[in-house]
PDB file of C-alpha atoms and ligand atoms in Angstrom:
ATOM      1  CA  MET N1204     113.333  67.929 220.643  1.00 55.00           C
ATOM      2  CA  MET N1205     112.136  64.419 220.789  1.00 81.00           C
ATOM      3  CA  ASN N1206     112.683  62.319 217.662  1.00 90.00           C
ATOM      4  CA  PRO N1207     112.412  58.405 217.224  1.00 96.00           C
ATOM      5  CA  TYR N1208     115.839  56.714 217.768  1.00 98.00           C
ATOM      6  CA  ALA N1209     115.319  53.412 219.478  1.00 98.00           C
ATOM      7  CA  ASP N1210     112.698  51.114 220.151  1.00 98.00           C
ATOM      8  CA  LEU N1211     113.461  49.033 223.226  1.00 99.00           C
ATOM      9  CA  HIS N1212     110.891  46.595 223.508  1.00 99.00           C
ATOM     10  CA  CYS N1213     110.552  43.749 220.955  1.00 98.00           C
ATOM     11  CA  HIS N1214     110.502  39.959 220.456  1.00 98.00           C
ATOM     12  CA  SER N1215     111.833  37.677 217.974  1.00 98.00           C
ATOM     13  CA  SER N1216     111.387  34.143 216.796  1.00 98.00           C
ATOM     14  CA  CYS N1217     113.743  32.985 219.757  1.00 98.00           C
ATOM     15  CA  SER N1218     110.498  33.705 222.054  1.00 98.00           C
ATOM     16  CA  ASP N1219     107.000  34.564 220.778  1.00 97.00           C
ATOM     17  CA  GLY N1220     107.597  37.079 217.817  1.00 97.00           C
ATOM     18  CA  SER N1221     107.523  36.238 214.372  1.00 95.00           C
ATOM     19  CA  PHE N1222     110.452  38.016 212.934  1.00 98.00           C
ATOM     20  CA  THR N1223     113.803  36.234 213.096  1.00 98.00           C
ATOM     21  CA  PRO N1224     116.644  38.445 214.958  1.00 98.00           C
ATOM     22  CA  ILE N1225     118.008  39.499 211.490  1.00 98.00           C
ATOM     23  CA  GLU N1226     114.538  40.344 210.063  1.00 98.00           C
ATOM     24  CA  LEU N1227     113.811  42.289 212.970  1.00 98.00           C
ATOM     25  CA  ILE N1228     117.125  44.343 212.563  1.00 98.00           C
ATOM     26  CA  ASP N1229     116.277  44.829 208.800  1.00 98.00           C
ATOM     27  CA  HIS N1230     113.080  45.918 209.573  1.00 98.00           C
ATOM     28  CA  ALA N1231     114.189  48.429 212.194  1.00 98.00           C
ATOM     29  CA  LEU N1232     116.493  49.951 209.535  1.00 98.00           C
ATOM     30  CA  SER N1233     113.633  50.159 207.046  1.00 98.00           C
ATOM     31  CA  VAL N1234     111.599  52.050 209.341  1.00 98.00           C
ATOM     32  CA  GLY N1235     114.324  54.468 210.155  1.00 98.00           C
ATOM     33  CA  LEU N1236     115.297  53.502 213.742  1.00 98.00           C
ATOM     34  CA  LYS N1237     118.871  54.067 214.684  1.00 98.00           C
ATOM     35  CA  GLY N1238     118.790  51.526 217.807  1.00 98.00           C
ATOM     36  CA  LEU N1239     117.010  48.475 219.156  1.00 98.00           C
ATOM     37  CA  SER N1240     116.761  46.191 222.108  1.00 99.00           C
ATOM     38  CA  ILE N1241     115.434  42.602 221.246  1.00 99.00           C
ATOM     39  CA  THR N1242     113.479  41.797 224.589  1.00 99.00           C
ATOM     40  CA  ASP N1243     112.724  38.269 224.168  1.00 98.00           C
ATOM     41  CA  HIS N1244     110.834  36.503 227.027  1.00 98.00           C
ATOM     42  CA  ASP N1245     113.469  34.970 229.350  1.00 98.00           C
ATOM     43  CA  THR N1246     116.215  34.423 226.549  1.00 98.00           C
ATOM     44  CA  SER N1247     119.197  36.387 224.875  1.00 98.00           C
ATOM     45  CA  ALA N1248     119.536  33.936 222.423  1.00 98.00           C
ATOM     46  CA  ALA N1249     118.620  36.282 219.557  1.00 98.00           C
ATOM     47  CA  TYR N1250     122.060  38.122 220.083  1.00 98.00           C
ATOM     48  CA  GLN N1251     124.261  35.379 218.822  1.00 98.00           C
ATOM     49  CA  GLU N1252     123.216  36.356 215.303  1.00 98.00           C
ATOM     50  CA  ALA N1253     121.803  39.677 215.674  1.00 98.00           C
ATOM     51  CA  LEU N1254     124.862  41.161 217.529  1.00 98.00           C
ATOM     52  CA  PRO N1255     127.372  40.664 214.606  1.00 98.00           C
ATOM     53  CA  TYR N1256     124.712  41.501 211.938  1.00 98.00           C
ATOM     54  CA  ALA N1257     123.870  44.738 213.823  1.00 98.00           C
ATOM     55  CA  GLU N1258     127.713  45.535 213.826  1.00 98.00           C
ATOM     56  CA  SER N1259     128.089  44.864 210.199  1.00 98.00           C
ATOM     57  CA  LYS N1260     125.091  47.508 209.436  1.00 98.00           C
ATOM     58  CA  GLY N1261     126.440  50.011 212.066  1.00 97.00           C
ATOM     59  CA  PHE N1262     123.074  49.728 213.892  1.00 98.00           C
ATOM     60  CA  LYS N1263     123.112  50.043 217.445  1.00 98.00           C
ATOM     61  CA  LEU N1264     121.753  47.111 219.025  1.00 98.00           C
ATOM     62  CA  ILE N1265     121.936  46.678 223.071  1.00 98.00           C
ATOM     63  CA  SER N1266     121.228  43.632 225.052  1.00 99.00           C
ATOM     64  CA  GLY N1267     117.601  43.334 226.352  1.00 99.00           C
ATOM     65  CA  ILE N1268     115.243  40.565 227.862  1.00 99.00           C
ATOM     66  CA  GLU N1269     111.834  40.323 229.426  1.00 98.00           C
ATOM     67  CA  PHE N1270     111.666  38.415 232.557  1.00 98.00           C
ATOM     68  CA  SER N1271     108.444  37.142 234.191  1.00 97.00           C
ATOM     69  CA  THR N1272     108.234  37.172 237.727  1.00 97.00           C
ATOM     70  CA  LEU N1273     105.801  36.510 240.449  1.00 96.00           C
ATOM     71  CA  HIS N1274     104.965  39.480 242.587  1.00 95.00           C
ATOM     72  CA  LYS N1275     102.600  39.065 245.614  1.00 93.00           C
ATOM     73  CA  GLY N1276     100.946  36.199 243.550  1.00 91.00           C
ATOM     74  CA  GLU N1277     100.439  38.296 240.308  1.00 93.00           C
ATOM     75  CA  SER N1278     102.581  37.692 237.003  1.00 94.00           C
ATOM     76  CA  VAL N1279     104.740  40.616 236.160  1.00 97.00           C
ATOM     77  CA  HIS N1280     106.901  41.632 233.618  1.00 98.00           C
ATOM     78  CA  ILE N1281     110.256  43.139 234.168  1.00 98.00           C
ATOM     79  CA  LEU N1282     112.987  44.337 231.531  1.00 99.00           C
ATOM     80  CA  GLY N1283     116.686  43.999 231.878  1.00 99.00           C
ATOM     81  CA  TYR N1284     119.002  46.352 229.742  1.00 99.00           C
ATOM     82  CA  GLY N1285     122.561  46.782 228.841  1.00 98.00           C
ATOM     83  CA  TYR N1286     123.912  43.774 231.156  1.00 99.00           C
ATOM     84  CA  LYS N1287     126.817  41.531 229.911  1.00 98.00           C
ATOM     85  CA  LEU N1288     125.610  38.933 227.488  1.00 98.00           C
ATOM     86  CA  ASN N1289     126.126  35.244 228.695  1.00 97.00           C
ATOM     87  CA  HIS N1290     126.759  36.655 232.193  1.00 98.00           C
ATOM     88  CA  ARG N1291     126.165  33.750 234.687  1.00 98.00           C
ATOM     89  CA  ALA N1292     123.735  35.462 236.542  1.00 98.00           C
ATOM     90  CA  ILE N1293     121.383  36.014 233.429  1.00 98.00           C
ATOM     91  CA  LEU N1294     121.927  32.412 231.968  1.00 98.00           C
ATOM     92  CA  ASP N1295     120.969  30.878 235.484  1.00 98.00           C
ATOM     93  CA  LEU N1296     117.781  32.771 235.498  1.00 98.00           C
ATOM     94  CA  CYS N1297     117.057  31.637 231.645  1.00 98.00           C
ATOM     95  CA  ALA N1298     117.617  28.096 232.816  1.00 98.00           C
ATOM     96  CA  PHE N1299     115.276  28.506 235.497  1.00 98.00           C
ATOM     97  CA  HIS N1300     112.604  29.703 233.164  1.00 98.00           C
ATOM     98  CA  HIS N1301     113.170  27.336 230.651  1.00 97.00           C
ATOM     99  CA  ASN N1302     112.390  24.562 233.084  1.00 97.00           C
ATOM    100  CA  ARG N1303     109.267  26.460 234.442  1.00 97.00           C
ATOM    101  CA  ARG N1304     108.145  26.779 231.156  1.00 98.00           C
ATOM    102  CA  GLN N1305     108.403  23.224 230.374  1.00 97.00           C
ATOM    103  CA  ALA N1306     106.428  22.005 233.391  1.00 98.00           C
ATOM    104  CA  ARG N1307     103.807  24.870 232.976  1.00 98.00           C
ATOM    105  CA  ASN N1308     103.186  23.960 229.318  1.00 98.00           C
ATOM    106  CA  SER N1309     102.830  20.259 229.721  1.00 98.00           C
ATOM    107  CA  ALA N1310     100.381  21.086 232.633  1.00 98.00           C
ATOM    108  CA  ILE N1311      98.372  23.620 229.926  1.00 98.00           C
ATOM    109  CA  LEU N1312      98.592  20.620 227.309  1.00 98.00           C
ATOM    110  CA  GLU N1313      97.032  18.322 229.887  1.00 98.00           C
ATOM    111  CA  LYS N1314      93.921  20.556 230.694  1.00 98.00           C
ATOM    112  CA  LEU N1315      93.646  21.126 226.955  1.00 98.00           C
ATOM    113  CA  THR N1316      93.480  17.348 226.496  1.00 98.00           C
ATOM    114  CA  HIS N1317      91.043  17.216 229.097  1.00 98.00           C
ATOM    115  CA  ALA N1318      88.737  19.789 227.789  1.00 98.00           C
ATOM    116  CA  GLY N1319      88.676  17.681 224.417  1.00 98.00           C
ATOM    117  CA  MET N1320      91.382  19.851 222.462  1.00 98.00           C
ATOM    118  CA  PRO N1321      94.417  17.498 222.569  1.00 98.00           C
ATOM    119  CA  VAL N1322      97.683  18.915 221.878  1.00 97.00           C
ATOM    120  CA  ASN N1323     100.878  16.999 222.113  1.00 96.00           C
ATOM    121  CA  GLU N1324     104.416  17.910 222.951  1.00 97.00           C
ATOM    122  CA  GLU N1325     105.599  17.054 219.557  1.00 97.00           C
ATOM    123  CA  GLU N1326     103.383  19.312 217.894  1.00 98.00           C
ATOM    124  CA  LEU N1327     104.155  21.986 220.252  1.00 98.00           C
ATOM    125  CA  ALA N1328     107.728  21.689 219.896  1.00 97.00           C
ATOM    126  CA  LEU N1329     107.488  22.478 216.222  1.00 96.00           C
ATOM    127  CA  GLU N1330     106.217  26.013 216.913  1.00 95.00           C
ATOM    128  CA  SER N1331     109.353  27.478 218.735  1.00 93.00           C
ATOM    129  CA  LYS N1332     112.908  27.653 218.471  1.00 92.00           C
ATOM    130  CA  GLU N1333     113.858  28.702 221.943  1.00 94.00           C
ATOM    131  CA  ILE N1334     111.340  29.726 224.395  1.00 96.00           C
ATOM    132  CA  THR N1335     107.741  28.068 224.142  1.00 97.00           C
ATOM    133  CA  GLY N1336     104.865  29.925 225.568  1.00 97.00           C
ATOM    134  CA  ARG N1337     101.457  30.263 225.158  1.00 98.00           C
ATOM    135  CA  PRO N1338     101.118  32.098 221.939  1.00 97.00           C
ATOM    136  CA  HIS N1339     102.677  29.032 220.507  1.00 97.00           C
ATOM    137  CA  ILE N1340     100.231  26.701 222.180  1.00 98.00           C
ATOM    138  CA  ALA N1341      97.571  28.975 220.794  1.00 97.00           C
ATOM    139  CA  ASN N1342      98.976  28.560 217.288  1.00 96.00           C
ATOM    140  CA  VAL N1343      98.667  24.837 217.569  1.00 98.00           C
ATOM    141  CA  MET N1344      95.202  25.340 218.701  1.00 98.00           C
ATOM    142  CA  ILE N1345      94.237  27.461 215.369  1.00 97.00           C
ATOM    143  CA  GLN N1346      96.012  24.542 213.306  1.00 97.00           C
ATOM    144  CA  LYS N1347      93.760  21.774 214.643  1.00 98.00           C
ATOM    145  CA  GLY N1348      90.863  23.936 214.338  1.00 98.00           C
ATOM    146  CA  TYR N1349      90.042  24.399 217.993  1.00 98.00           C
ATOM    147  CA  VAL N1350      90.156  28.320 217.694  1.00 98.00           C
ATOM    148  CA  ASP N1351      90.073  30.941 214.788  1.00 97.00           C
ATOM    149  CA  SER N1352      92.716  33.269 216.543  1.00 94.00           C
ATOM    150  CA  VAL N1353      95.450  33.673 219.139  1.00 93.00           C
ATOM    151  CA  ASN N1354      92.967  36.138 220.837  1.00 93.00           C
ATOM    152  CA  GLU N1355      90.263  33.667 220.951  1.00 97.00           C
ATOM    153  CA  ALA N1356      92.556  30.957 222.333  1.00 98.00           C
ATOM    154  CA  PHE N1357      93.697  33.553 225.176  1.00 97.00           C
ATOM    155  CA  LYS N1358      90.062  34.776 225.865  1.00 98.00           C
ATOM    156  CA  LYS N1359      88.548  31.375 226.233  1.00 98.00           C
ATOM    157  CA  TYR N1360      90.890  29.005 227.392  1.00 98.00           C
ATOM    158  CA  ILE N1361      94.627  29.828 228.263  1.00 98.00           C
ATOM    159  CA  GLY N1362      94.352  33.496 229.353  1.00 97.00           C
ATOM    160  CA  GLU N1363      94.790  34.283 233.069  1.00 94.00           C
ATOM    161  CA  GLY N1364      91.694  32.884 234.994  1.00 94.00           C
ATOM    162  CA  LYS N1365      90.654  30.835 231.941  1.00 98.00           C
ATOM    163  CA  PRO N1366      89.834  27.140 232.281  1.00 98.00           C
ATOM    164  CA  CYS N1367      93.045  25.787 230.821  1.00 98.00           C
ATOM    165  CA  TYR N1368      95.539  28.257 232.332  1.00 98.00           C
ATOM    166  CA  VAL N1369      98.247  27.304 234.537  1.00 97.00           C
ATOM    167  CA  GLU N1370     100.532  29.700 236.447  1.00 95.00           C
ATOM    168  CA  GLY N1371     103.085  27.518 237.413  1.00 94.00           C
ATOM    169  CA  LYS N1372     106.125  28.205 239.590  1.00 92.00           C
ATOM    170  CA  GLY N1373     107.291  31.500 239.441  1.00 96.00           C
ATOM    171  CA  ILE N1374     110.630  33.671 240.739  1.00 97.00           C
ATOM    172  CA  SER N1375     110.318  36.839 242.748  1.00 98.00           C
ATOM    173  CA  THR N1376     110.734  40.389 241.373  1.00 98.00           C
ATOM    174  CA  GLU N1377     113.601  40.795 243.820  1.00 98.00           C
ATOM    175  CA  GLU N1378     115.871  37.851 242.660  1.00 98.00           C
ATOM    176  CA  SER N1379     115.110  38.909 239.203  1.00 98.00           C
ATOM    177  CA  ILE N1380     116.259  42.746 239.565  1.00 98.00           C
ATOM    178  CA  SER N1381     119.472  41.179 241.542  1.00 98.00           C
ATOM    179  CA  ALA N1382     120.343  38.926 238.665  1.00 98.00           C
ATOM    180  CA  ILE N1383     119.845  41.745 236.072  1.00 99.00           C
ATOM    181  CA  LYS N1384     121.999  43.773 238.245  1.00 98.00           C
ATOM    182  CA  GLU N1385     124.818  41.436 238.974  1.00 98.00           C
ATOM    183  CA  ALA N1386     125.137  41.298 235.332  1.00 98.00           C
ATOM    184  CA  GLY N1387     125.900  45.058 234.903  1.00 98.00           C
ATOM    185  CA  GLY N1388     122.217  45.818 233.737  1.00 99.00           C
ATOM    186  CA  PHE N1389     119.445  48.378 234.350  1.00 99.00           C
ATOM    187  CA  ALA N1390     116.313  46.715 235.791  1.00 99.00           C
ATOM    188  CA  VAL N1391     113.157  48.473 234.387  1.00 99.00           C
ATOM    189  CA  ILE N1392     109.160  47.871 235.199  1.00 98.00           C
ATOM    190  CA  ALA N1393     107.788  46.719 231.940  1.00 98.00           C
ATOM    191  CA  HIS N1394     104.589  48.272 230.797  1.00 98.00           C
ATOM    192  CA  PRO N1395     103.029  49.653 233.913  1.00 98.00           C
ATOM    193  CA  HIS N1396      99.942  50.560 231.857  1.00 97.00           C
ATOM    194  CA  LEU N1397      98.841  46.832 231.903  1.00 97.00           C
ATOM    195  CA  ILE N1398      98.989  46.596 235.630  1.00 96.00           C
ATOM    196  CA  LYS N1399      95.654  46.585 236.701  1.00 93.00           C
ATOM    197  CA  SER N1400      95.648  46.563 240.628  1.00 95.00           C
ATOM    198  CA  ALA N1401      96.977  49.990 242.322  1.00 96.00           C
ATOM    199  CA  ALA N1402      98.278  48.217 245.204  1.00 97.00           C
ATOM    200  CA  LEU N1403     100.363  45.754 243.166  1.00 98.00           C
ATOM    201  CA  LEU N1404     101.929  48.766 241.184  1.00 97.00           C
ATOM    202  CA  LYS N1405     102.491  50.639 244.604  1.00 97.00           C
ATOM    203  CA  ASP N1406     104.532  47.920 245.847  1.00 97.00           C
ATOM    204  CA  LEU N1407     106.351  47.486 242.567  1.00 98.00           C
ATOM    205  CA  LEU N1408     107.455  51.019 242.498  1.00 98.00           C
ATOM    206  CA  LYS N1409     109.051  50.371 246.305  1.00 98.00           C
ATOM    207  CA  GLN N1410     111.403  47.918 244.500  1.00 98.00           C
ATOM    208  CA  ASP N1411     114.911  48.584 243.531  1.00 98.00           C
ATOM    209  CA  PHE N1412     114.347  49.321 239.913  1.00 98.00           C
ATOM    210  CA  ASP N1413     116.587  51.777 237.669  1.00 98.00           C
ATOM    211  CA  GLY N1414     113.592  52.660 235.217  1.00 98.00           C
ATOM    212  CA  ILE N1415     110.158  52.368 234.143  1.00 98.00           C
ATOM    213  CA  GLU N1416     108.735  51.915 230.732  1.00 98.00           C
ATOM    214  CA  VAL N1417     106.693  55.171 230.101  1.00 98.00           C
ATOM    215  CA  PHE N1418     106.315  54.777 226.298  1.00 98.00           C
ATOM    216  CA  TYR N1419     104.686  51.501 225.649  1.00 98.00           C
ATOM    217  CA  ALA N1420     102.817  50.185 222.369  1.00 98.00           C
ATOM    218  CA  ARG N1421      99.945  52.432 221.362  1.00 97.00           C
ATOM    219  CA  PHE N1422      98.929  53.877 224.742  1.00 96.00           C
ATOM    220  CA  PRO N1423      97.823  57.372 224.481  1.00 92.00           C
ATOM    221  CA  LYS N1424     100.018  60.421 225.743  1.00 88.00           C
ATOM    222  CA  SER N1425      97.555  60.930 228.694  1.00 91.00           C
ATOM    223  CA  GLN N1426      98.729  57.696 230.131  1.00 91.00           C
ATOM    224  CA  GLU N1427     102.380  58.438 229.806  1.00 96.00           C
ATOM    225  CA  GLU N1428     102.235  61.289 231.865  1.00 96.00           C
ATOM    226  CA  ARG N1429     101.707  59.613 235.161  1.00 96.00           C
ATOM    227  CA  TYR N1430     104.750  57.211 234.474  1.00 98.00           C
ATOM    228  CA  LEU N1431     106.749  60.214 233.394  1.00 97.00           C
ATOM    229  CA  ARG N1432     106.163  61.681 236.422  1.00 97.00           C
ATOM    230  CA  ILE N1433     106.974  58.541 238.702  1.00 98.00           C
ATOM    231  CA  ALA N1434     110.280  58.313 236.686  1.00 98.00           C
ATOM    232  CA  GLN N1435     111.225  62.115 237.394  1.00 97.00           C
ATOM    233  CA  GLU N1436     110.554  61.822 241.045  1.00 98.00           C
ATOM    234  CA  LYS N1437     112.423  58.778 241.482  1.00 98.00           C
ATOM    235  CA  GLY N1438     115.108  59.950 239.202  1.00 98.00           C
ATOM    236  CA  TRP N1439     114.571  56.552 237.266  1.00 98.00           C
ATOM    237  CA  LEU N1440     115.573  56.074 233.420  1.00 98.00           C
ATOM    238  CA  ILE N1441     112.790  56.697 231.236  1.00 98.00           C
ATOM    239  CA  THR N1442     112.333  53.768 228.576  1.00 98.00           C
ATOM    240  CA  GLY N1443     109.847  52.961 225.677  1.00 98.00           C
ATOM    241  CA  GLY N1444     109.047  50.640 223.087  1.00 98.00           C
ATOM    242  CA  SER N1445     106.436  48.946 220.928  1.00 98.00           C
ATOM    243  CA  ASP N1446     106.392  45.393 222.367  1.00 98.00           C
ATOM    244  CA  PHE N1447     106.390  44.269 218.579  1.00 98.00           C
ATOM    245  CA  HIS N1448     105.716  40.802 218.103  1.00 97.00           C
ATOM    246  CA  GLY N1449     105.184  40.620 214.239  1.00 96.00           C
ATOM    247  CA  THR N1450     102.075  38.851 212.825  1.00 90.00           C
ATOM    248  CA  VAL N1451     101.330  37.505 216.586  1.00 85.00           C
ATOM    249  CA  LYS N1452     100.078  41.023 217.467  1.00 89.00           C
ATOM    250  CA  PRO N1453      99.187  42.513 214.123  1.00 89.00           C
ATOM    251  CA  THR N1454      98.015  45.804 214.990  1.00 94.00           C
ATOM    252  CA  ILE N1455     101.415  46.729 217.016  1.00 97.00           C
ATOM    253  CA  PRO N1456     103.955  48.046 214.383  1.00 98.00           C
ATOM    254  CA  LEU N1457     107.733  48.397 215.401  1.00 98.00           C
ATOM    255  CA  GLY N1458     108.671  51.706 216.328  1.00 98.00           C
ATOM    256  CA  CYS N1459     105.030  52.756 217.508  1.00 97.00           C
ATOM    257  CA  SER N1460     106.710  53.572 220.798  1.00 98.00           C
ATOM    258  CA  TRP N1461     110.351  54.723 221.029  1.00 98.00           C
ATOM    259  CA  VAL N1462     112.869  56.868 222.831  1.00 98.00           C
ATOM    260  CA  ASP N1463     114.899  59.408 221.640  1.00 98.00           C
ATOM    261  CA  GLU N1464     118.564  59.705 221.387  1.00 98.00           C
ATOM    262  CA  SER N1465     119.322  61.316 224.827  1.00 98.00           C
ATOM    263  CA  LEU N1466     117.180  58.514 226.482  1.00 98.00           C
ATOM    264  CA  PHE N1467     118.989  56.018 224.480  1.00 98.00           C
ATOM    265  CA  ALA N1468     122.224  57.150 225.331  1.00 98.00           C
ATOM    266  CA  PRO N1469     122.897  55.688 228.876  1.00 98.00           C
ATOM    267  CA  LEU N1470     121.541  52.294 228.000  1.00 98.00           C
ATOM    268  CA  TYR N1471     124.181  52.025 225.111  1.00 98.00           C
ATOM    269  CA  ALA N1472     126.824  53.357 227.116  1.00 98.00           C
ATOM    270  CA  ARG N1473     126.112  50.698 229.740  1.00 98.00           C
ATOM    271  CA  PHE N1474     125.610  48.032 227.201  1.00 98.00           C
ATOM    272  CA  LYS N1475     129.238  49.010 225.546  1.00 98.00           C
ATOM    273  CA  GLU N1476     130.791  49.070 229.002  1.00 98.00           C
ATOM    274  CA  ASN N1477     129.674  45.575 229.858  1.00 98.00           C
ATOM    275  CA  ASN N1478     130.259  44.227 226.240  1.00 98.00           C
ATOM    276  CA  SER N1479     133.523  45.158 224.694  1.00 90.00           C
TER     277      SER N1479
HETATM  278  P1  AMP A1869     103.413  33.199 228.335  1.00 87.24           P
HETATM  279  O1  AMP A1869     104.930  33.842 228.480  1.00 87.24           O
HETATM  280  O2  AMP A1869     103.475  31.839 227.983  1.00 87.24           O
HETATM  281  O3  AMP A1869     102.790  33.472 229.609  1.00 87.24           O
HETATM  282  O4  AMP A1869     102.569  34.067 227.401  1.00 87.24           O
HETATM  283  C1  AMP A1869     102.212  35.302 227.713  1.00 87.24           C
HETATM  284  C2  AMP A1869     102.511  36.154 226.067  1.00 87.24           C
HETATM  285  O5  AMP A1869     101.501  35.882 225.454  1.00 87.24           O
HETATM  286  C3  AMP A1869     102.573  37.666 226.465  1.00 87.24           C
HETATM  287  O6  AMP A1869     103.951  38.139 226.490  1.00 87.24           O
HETATM  288  C4  AMP A1869     102.001  37.971 225.132  1.00 87.24           C
HETATM  289  O7  AMP A1869     103.244  38.124 224.227  1.00 87.24           O
HETATM  290  C5  AMP A1869     101.250  36.900 224.660  1.00 87.24           C
HETATM  291  N1  AMP A1869      99.713  37.276 224.784  1.00 87.24           N
HETATM  292  C6  AMP A1869      99.087  37.407 225.855  1.00 87.24           C
HETATM  293  N2  AMP A1869      97.851  37.691 225.722  1.00 87.24           N
HETATM  294  C7  AMP A1869      97.426  37.570 224.182  1.00 87.24           C
HETATM  295  C8  AMP A1869      96.321  37.714 223.234  1.00 87.24           C
HETATM  296  N3  AMP A1869      95.298  38.249 223.707  1.00 87.24           N
HETATM  297  N4  AMP A1869      96.703  37.786 221.902  1.00 87.24           N
HETATM  298  C9  AMP A1869      97.823  37.088 221.546  1.00 87.24           C
HETATM  299  N5  AMP A1869      99.092  37.149 222.444  1.00 87.24           N
HETATM  300  C10 AMP A1869      98.832  37.318 223.750  1.00 87.24           C
HETATM  301 FE1   FE A1870     105.192  38.113 224.253  1.00 87.24          FE
HETATM  302 FE1   FE A1871     105.303  41.968 228.696  1.00 87.24          FE
HETATM  303 ZN1   ZN A1872     107.031  42.086 225.615  1.00 87.24          ZN
END
């Protein structure tokens, strides 16, 4: 029997979500979830306060992260779960991304300035705590009256292929999977539903993943079945989550995609093995 148990994909204010880590856990409890993974982009900073708080509430929080990789020239997201928090392999990869993002954000700001929409580093720095990305740039663009919404900022200027987009340097899927595994975690393909190129997905499926995100955001059942079959064929873990970002993506509520207790159990066991 499938019952909502845990949401394995959400973002806190340590990356581009609007809820603090503590608010996320309170919110998860209030919607009846028993478990959660806070999969911030390129950082595990949320766990410093979230983990002791979750423990005090008897709530099952497991380590999680969403890394961006460059796969055959395309930007892809991969998820890591259950790894040892503060493991050197994860911290090193996070440091790489921190530097990558700094250089890339500066390049995007330069393009915006040339396009007549100046945003400076100080204004951007006020928007974020740990990881700074395009949603933060979009927020400053709204404040300065250049656009009316985050979506408009992406659609017109900073989305992939738009005039102020910068790809920046990247790191391979293989290296990212290795780091997650070295830290004892499971590597999972994030939201295959969003991968437009069939060839890219085909190649990704050949990589050494442990799982695939079958249940995602508000995608319909008809789209889940394909990934469920792939997971079953490969003997991979089946994961799922909302990709909740709070007010940044107002139409996606926490818990709108989830896993049941049986799918959560192996991830929780791995997390406990690595972190106690
Ligand atoms: P970055 O990590 O800096 O490349 O920014 C990508 C992030 O921006 C994604 O993970 C999403 O959270 C967010 N994003 C992408 N497109 C949109 C959009 N149209 N509206 C709001 N957020 C978006
Ligand atoms: Fe995001
Ligand atoms: Fe993603
Ligand atoms: Zn995400």
